[in-house]
Amino acid sequence: MGRVWGQQDERAVVSTSPVTDEDLVAHAQAGDMEAFNQLVARWERPIYALAYRTLGREEDARDVAQEAFLRAYRGLKGFKGQAKFSSWLYRITLNLCRDWMRKARRAPLIQVPETEDGMDMAEQLPSPAESVEELVNRRQMSAAVAKAMLELPEEQRVAILMKEFHGLTFQEIADALDCPLSTVKTRLYQGLSVLRRRLERQQADEASLRRASWESSSS
């Protein structure tokens, strides 16, 4: 009896263990459509968020996200797993964003969300402990970051988006961008350095304008 219970316990552990992306990919490659649907459900928010932060337009981001999953489904049998499924999916999405901007001849409109994923309507409301003035200042800071990021080269901008707003590791970014790890670190360091200097300059300029306005009104 002890052996039978042990076997049952082992099966219970297996059944409750989390299903990995690799498991779902293997099932999807074998023709299990539900497994691919689970991959979509797991990654649709991050993929939409990346497209939205890159393109800055909700409708465009939705279209790109849908096309990304369609391309992933079509190319799934050729996915060999050298990188994580998520990194592969990010790469597809970024390539689509570049194609989208090139075809539409549009410049990116960087969106810097105030919450981790930028998709919850709750971010539009101040917290009970947050004053209206604090909320306005926080949103102005987000606008300043967005403005400064627009001035960065695309390579640096994408590296910052993926590291700071999506929380990817250096290796995941390297896999997604198909470039060496050292290149990712260089782009991120240079981009953040430039971003910091430009934010400091913006804040100094705004402080000068406020001071000049105050002196003019008090004279």
PDB file of N, CA and C in Angstrom, residues 80-119:
ATOM      1  N   LYS A  80      13.706  26.407 -32.485  1.00  0.00           N
ATOM      2  CA  LYS A  80      14.559  25.327 -31.970  1.00  0.00           C
ATOM      3  C   LYS A  80      14.865  25.466 -30.483  1.00  0.00           C
ATOM      4  N   GLY A  81      14.474  26.565 -29.886  1.00  0.00           N
ATOM      5  CA  GLY A  81      14.683  26.730 -28.453  1.00  0.00           C
ATOM      6  C   GLY A  81      16.077  27.153 -28.057  1.00  0.00           C
ATOM      7  N   GLN A  82      16.858  27.729 -29.002  1.00  0.00           N
ATOM      8  CA  GLN A  82      18.186  28.223 -28.620  1.00  0.00           C
ATOM      9  C   GLN A  82      18.069  29.367 -27.611  1.00  0.00           C
ATOM     10  N   ALA A  83      17.006  30.147 -27.720  1.00  0.00           N
ATOM     11  CA  ALA A  83      16.708  31.206 -26.754  1.00  0.00           C
ATOM     12  C   ALA A  83      15.343  30.912 -26.132  1.00  0.00           C
ATOM     13  N   LYS A  84      14.994  31.673 -25.117  1.00  0.00           N
ATOM     14  CA  LYS A  84      13.676  31.494 -24.500  1.00  0.00           C
ATOM     15  C   LYS A  84      12.587  31.885 -25.491  1.00  0.00           C
ATOM     16  N   PHE A  85      11.428  31.242 -25.342  1.00  0.00           N
ATOM     17  CA  PHE A  85      10.295  31.570 -26.215  1.00  0.00           C
ATOM     18  C   PHE A  85       9.956  33.048 -26.114  1.00  0.00           C
ATOM     19  N   SER A  86      10.003  33.601 -24.905  1.00  0.00           N
ATOM     20  CA  SER A  86       9.656  35.007 -24.715  1.00  0.00           C
ATOM     21  C   SER A  86      10.636  35.917 -25.461  1.00  0.00           C
ATOM     22  N   SER A  87      11.928  35.577 -25.441  1.00  0.00           N
ATOM     23  CA  SER A  87      12.917  36.389 -26.160  1.00  0.00           C
ATOM     24  C   SER A  87      12.655  36.353 -27.659  1.00  0.00           C
ATOM     25  N   TRP A  88      12.321  35.179 -28.151  1.00  0.00           N
ATOM     26  CA  TRP A  88      11.985  35.022 -29.576  1.00  0.00           C
ATOM     27  C   TRP A  88      10.770  35.861 -29.931  1.00  0.00           C
ATOM     28  N   LEU A  89       9.770  35.857 -29.043  1.00  0.00           N
ATOM     29  CA  LEU A  89       8.549  36.617 -29.273  1.00  0.00           C
ATOM     30  C   LEU A  89       8.809  38.119 -29.220  1.00  0.00           C
ATOM     31  N   TYR A  90       9.662  38.548 -28.297  1.00  0.00           N
ATOM     32  CA  TYR A  90      10.042  39.959 -28.235  1.00  0.00           C
ATOM     33  C   TYR A  90      10.742  40.384 -29.528  1.00  0.00           C
ATOM     34  N   ARG A  91      11.616  39.508 -30.053  1.00  0.00           N
ATOM     35  CA  ARG A  91      12.326  39.840 -31.288  1.00  0.00           C
ATOM     36  C   ARG A  91      11.350  40.015 -32.448  1.00  0.00           C
ATOM     37  N   ILE A  92      10.388  39.132 -32.555  1.00  0.00           N
ATOM     38  CA  ILE A  92       9.369  39.247 -33.607  1.00  0.00           C
ATOM     39  C   ILE A  92       8.624  40.570 -33.476  1.00  0.00           C
ATOM     40  N   THR A  93       8.267  40.916 -32.257  1.00  0.00           N
ATOM     41  CA  THR A  93       7.501  42.140 -32.010  1.00  0.00           C
ATOM     42  C   THR A  93       8.307  43.379 -32.375  1.00  0.00           C
ATOM     43  N   LEU A  94       9.565  43.429 -31.968  1.00  0.00           N
ATOM     44  CA  LEU A  94      10.402  44.590 -32.272  1.00  0.00           C
ATOM     45  C   LEU A  94      10.618  44.744 -33.775  1.00  0.00           C
ATOM     46  N   ASN A  95      10.813  43.623 -34.464  1.00  0.00           N
ATOM     47  CA  ASN A  95      10.969  43.691 -35.922  1.00  0.00           C
ATOM     48  C   ASN A  95       9.696  44.221 -36.582  1.00  0.00           C
ATOM     49  N   LEU A  96       8.554  43.792 -36.087  1.00  0.00           N
ATOM     50  CA  LEU A  96       7.282  44.281 -36.621  1.00  0.00           C
ATOM     51  C   LEU A  96       7.112  45.768 -36.344  1.00  0.00           C
ATOM     52  N   CYS A  97       7.518  46.215 -35.159  1.00  0.00           N
ATOM     53  CA  CYS A  97       7.424  47.646 -34.833  1.00  0.00           C
ATOM     54  C   CYS A  97       8.281  48.475 -35.790  1.00  0.00           C
ATOM     55  N   ARG A  98       9.472  47.989 -36.071  1.00  0.00           N
ATOM     56  CA  ARG A  98      10.344  48.714 -37.004  1.00  0.00           C
ATOM     57  C   ARG A  98       9.715  48.768 -38.392  1.00  0.00           C
ATOM     58  N   ASP A  99       9.179  47.636 -38.838  1.00  0.00           N
ATOM     59  CA  ASP A  99       8.522  47.607 -40.154  1.00  0.00           C
ATOM     60  C   ASP A  99       7.325  48.550 -40.186  1.00  0.00           C
ATOM     61  N   TRP A 100       6.585  48.558 -39.083  1.00  0.00           N
ATOM     62  CA  TRP A 100       5.379  49.389 -38.991  1.00  0.00           C
ATOM     63  C   TRP A 100       5.725  50.863 -39.119  1.00  0.00           C
ATOM     64  N   MET A 101       6.754  51.290 -38.403  1.00  0.00           N
ATOM     65  CA  MET A 101       7.148  52.700 -38.441  1.00  0.00           C
ATOM     66  C   MET A 101       7.730  53.081 -39.797  1.00  0.00           C
ATOM     67  N   ARG A 102       8.477  52.148 -40.394  1.00  0.00           N
ATOM     68  CA  ARG A 102       9.066  52.439 -41.695  1.00  0.00           C
ATOM     69  C   ARG A 102       7.989  52.559 -42.785  1.00  0.00           C
ATOM     70  N   LYS A 103       7.025  51.653 -42.768  1.00  0.00           N
ATOM     71  CA  LYS A 103       5.966  51.693 -43.774  1.00  0.00           C
ATOM     72  C   LYS A 103       5.063  52.910 -43.594  1.00  0.00           C
ATOM     73  N   ALA A 104       4.777  53.223 -42.341  1.00  0.00           N
ATOM     74  CA  ALA A 104       3.899  54.358 -42.060  1.00  0.00           C
ATOM     75  C   ALA A 104       4.662  55.678 -42.063  1.00  0.00           C
ATOM     76  N   ARG A 105       6.004  55.578 -42.122  1.00  0.00           N
ATOM     77  CA  ARG A 105       6.872  56.764 -42.080  1.00  0.00           C
ATOM     78  C   ARG A 105       6.555  57.620 -40.863  1.00  0.00           C
ATOM     79  N   ARG A 106       6.414  56.943 -39.756  1.00  0.00           N
ATOM     80  CA  ARG A 106       6.096  57.639 -38.511  1.00  0.00           C
ATOM     81  C   ARG A 106       7.276  57.582 -37.563  1.00  0.00           C
ATOM     82  N   ALA A 107       7.393  58.635 -36.758  1.00  0.00           N
ATOM     83  CA  ALA A 107       8.355  58.622 -35.666  1.00  0.00           C
ATOM     84  C   ALA A 107       7.682  57.993 -34.454  1.00  0.00           C
ATOM     85  N   PRO A 108       8.436  57.328 -33.601  1.00  0.00           N
ATOM     86  CA  PRO A 108       7.831  56.721 -32.416  1.00  0.00           C
ATOM     87  C   PRO A 108       7.311  57.774 -31.446  1.00  0.00           C
ATOM     88  N   LEU A 109       6.266  57.437 -30.732  1.00  0.00           N
ATOM     89  CA  LEU A 109       5.738  58.275 -29.659  1.00  0.00           C
ATOM     90  C   LEU A 109       5.905  57.496 -28.375  1.00  0.00           C
ATOM     91  N   ILE A 110       7.027  57.689 -27.712  1.00  0.00           N
ATOM     92  CA  ILE A 110       7.347  56.877 -26.552  1.00  0.00           C
ATOM     93  C   ILE A 110       6.331  57.108 -25.433  1.00  0.00           C
ATOM     94  N   GLN A 111       5.806  56.014 -24.907  1.00  0.00           N
ATOM     95  CA  GLN A 111       4.876  56.068 -23.787  1.00  0.00           C
ATOM     96  C   GLN A 111       5.571  55.477 -22.570  1.00  0.00           C
ATOM     97  N   VAL A 112       5.701  56.270 -21.530  1.00  0.00           N
ATOM     98  CA  VAL A 112       6.317  55.794 -20.301  1.00  0.00           C
ATOM     99  C   VAL A 112       5.237  55.606 -19.260  1.00  0.00           C
ATOM    100  N   PRO A 113       4.845  54.374 -18.967  1.00  0.00           N
ATOM    101  CA  PRO A 113       3.739  54.119 -18.050  1.00  0.00           C
ATOM    102  C   PRO A 113       4.110  54.424 -16.616  1.00  0.00           C
ATOM    103  N   GLU A 114       3.109  54.683 -15.803  1.00  0.00           N
ATOM    104  CA  GLU A 114       3.341  54.979 -14.397  1.00  0.00           C
ATOM    105  C   GLU A 114       3.294  53.723 -13.549  1.00  0.00           C
ATOM    106  N   THR A 115       2.755  52.633 -14.089  1.00  0.00           N
ATOM    107  CA  THR A 115       2.727  51.371 -13.381  1.00  0.00           C
ATOM    108  C   THR A 115       3.543  50.376 -14.156  1.00  0.00           C
ATOM    109  N   GLU A 116       3.665  49.170 -13.635  1.00  0.00           N
ATOM    110  CA  GLU A 116       4.569  48.186 -14.222  1.00  0.00           C
ATOM    111  C   GLU A 116       4.183  47.825 -15.637  1.00  0.00           C
ATOM    112  N   ASP A 117       2.892  47.639 -15.911  1.00  0.00           N
ATOM    113  CA  ASP A 117       2.523  47.221 -17.259  1.00  0.00           C
ATOM    114  C   ASP A 117       1.854  48.313 -18.064  1.00  0.00           C
ATOM    115  N   GLY A 118       1.440  49.410 -17.427  1.00  0.00           N
ATOM    116  CA  GLY A 118       0.896  50.538 -18.164  1.00  0.00           C
ATOM    117  C   GLY A 118      -0.451  50.291 -18.778  1.00  0.00           C
ATOM    118  N   MET A 119      -1.152  49.208 -18.413  1.00  0.00           N
ATOM    119  CA  MET A 119      -2.401  48.872 -19.073  1.00  0.00           C
ATOM    120  C   MET A 119      -3.614  48.975 -18.155  1.00  0.00           C
TER     121      MET A 119
END
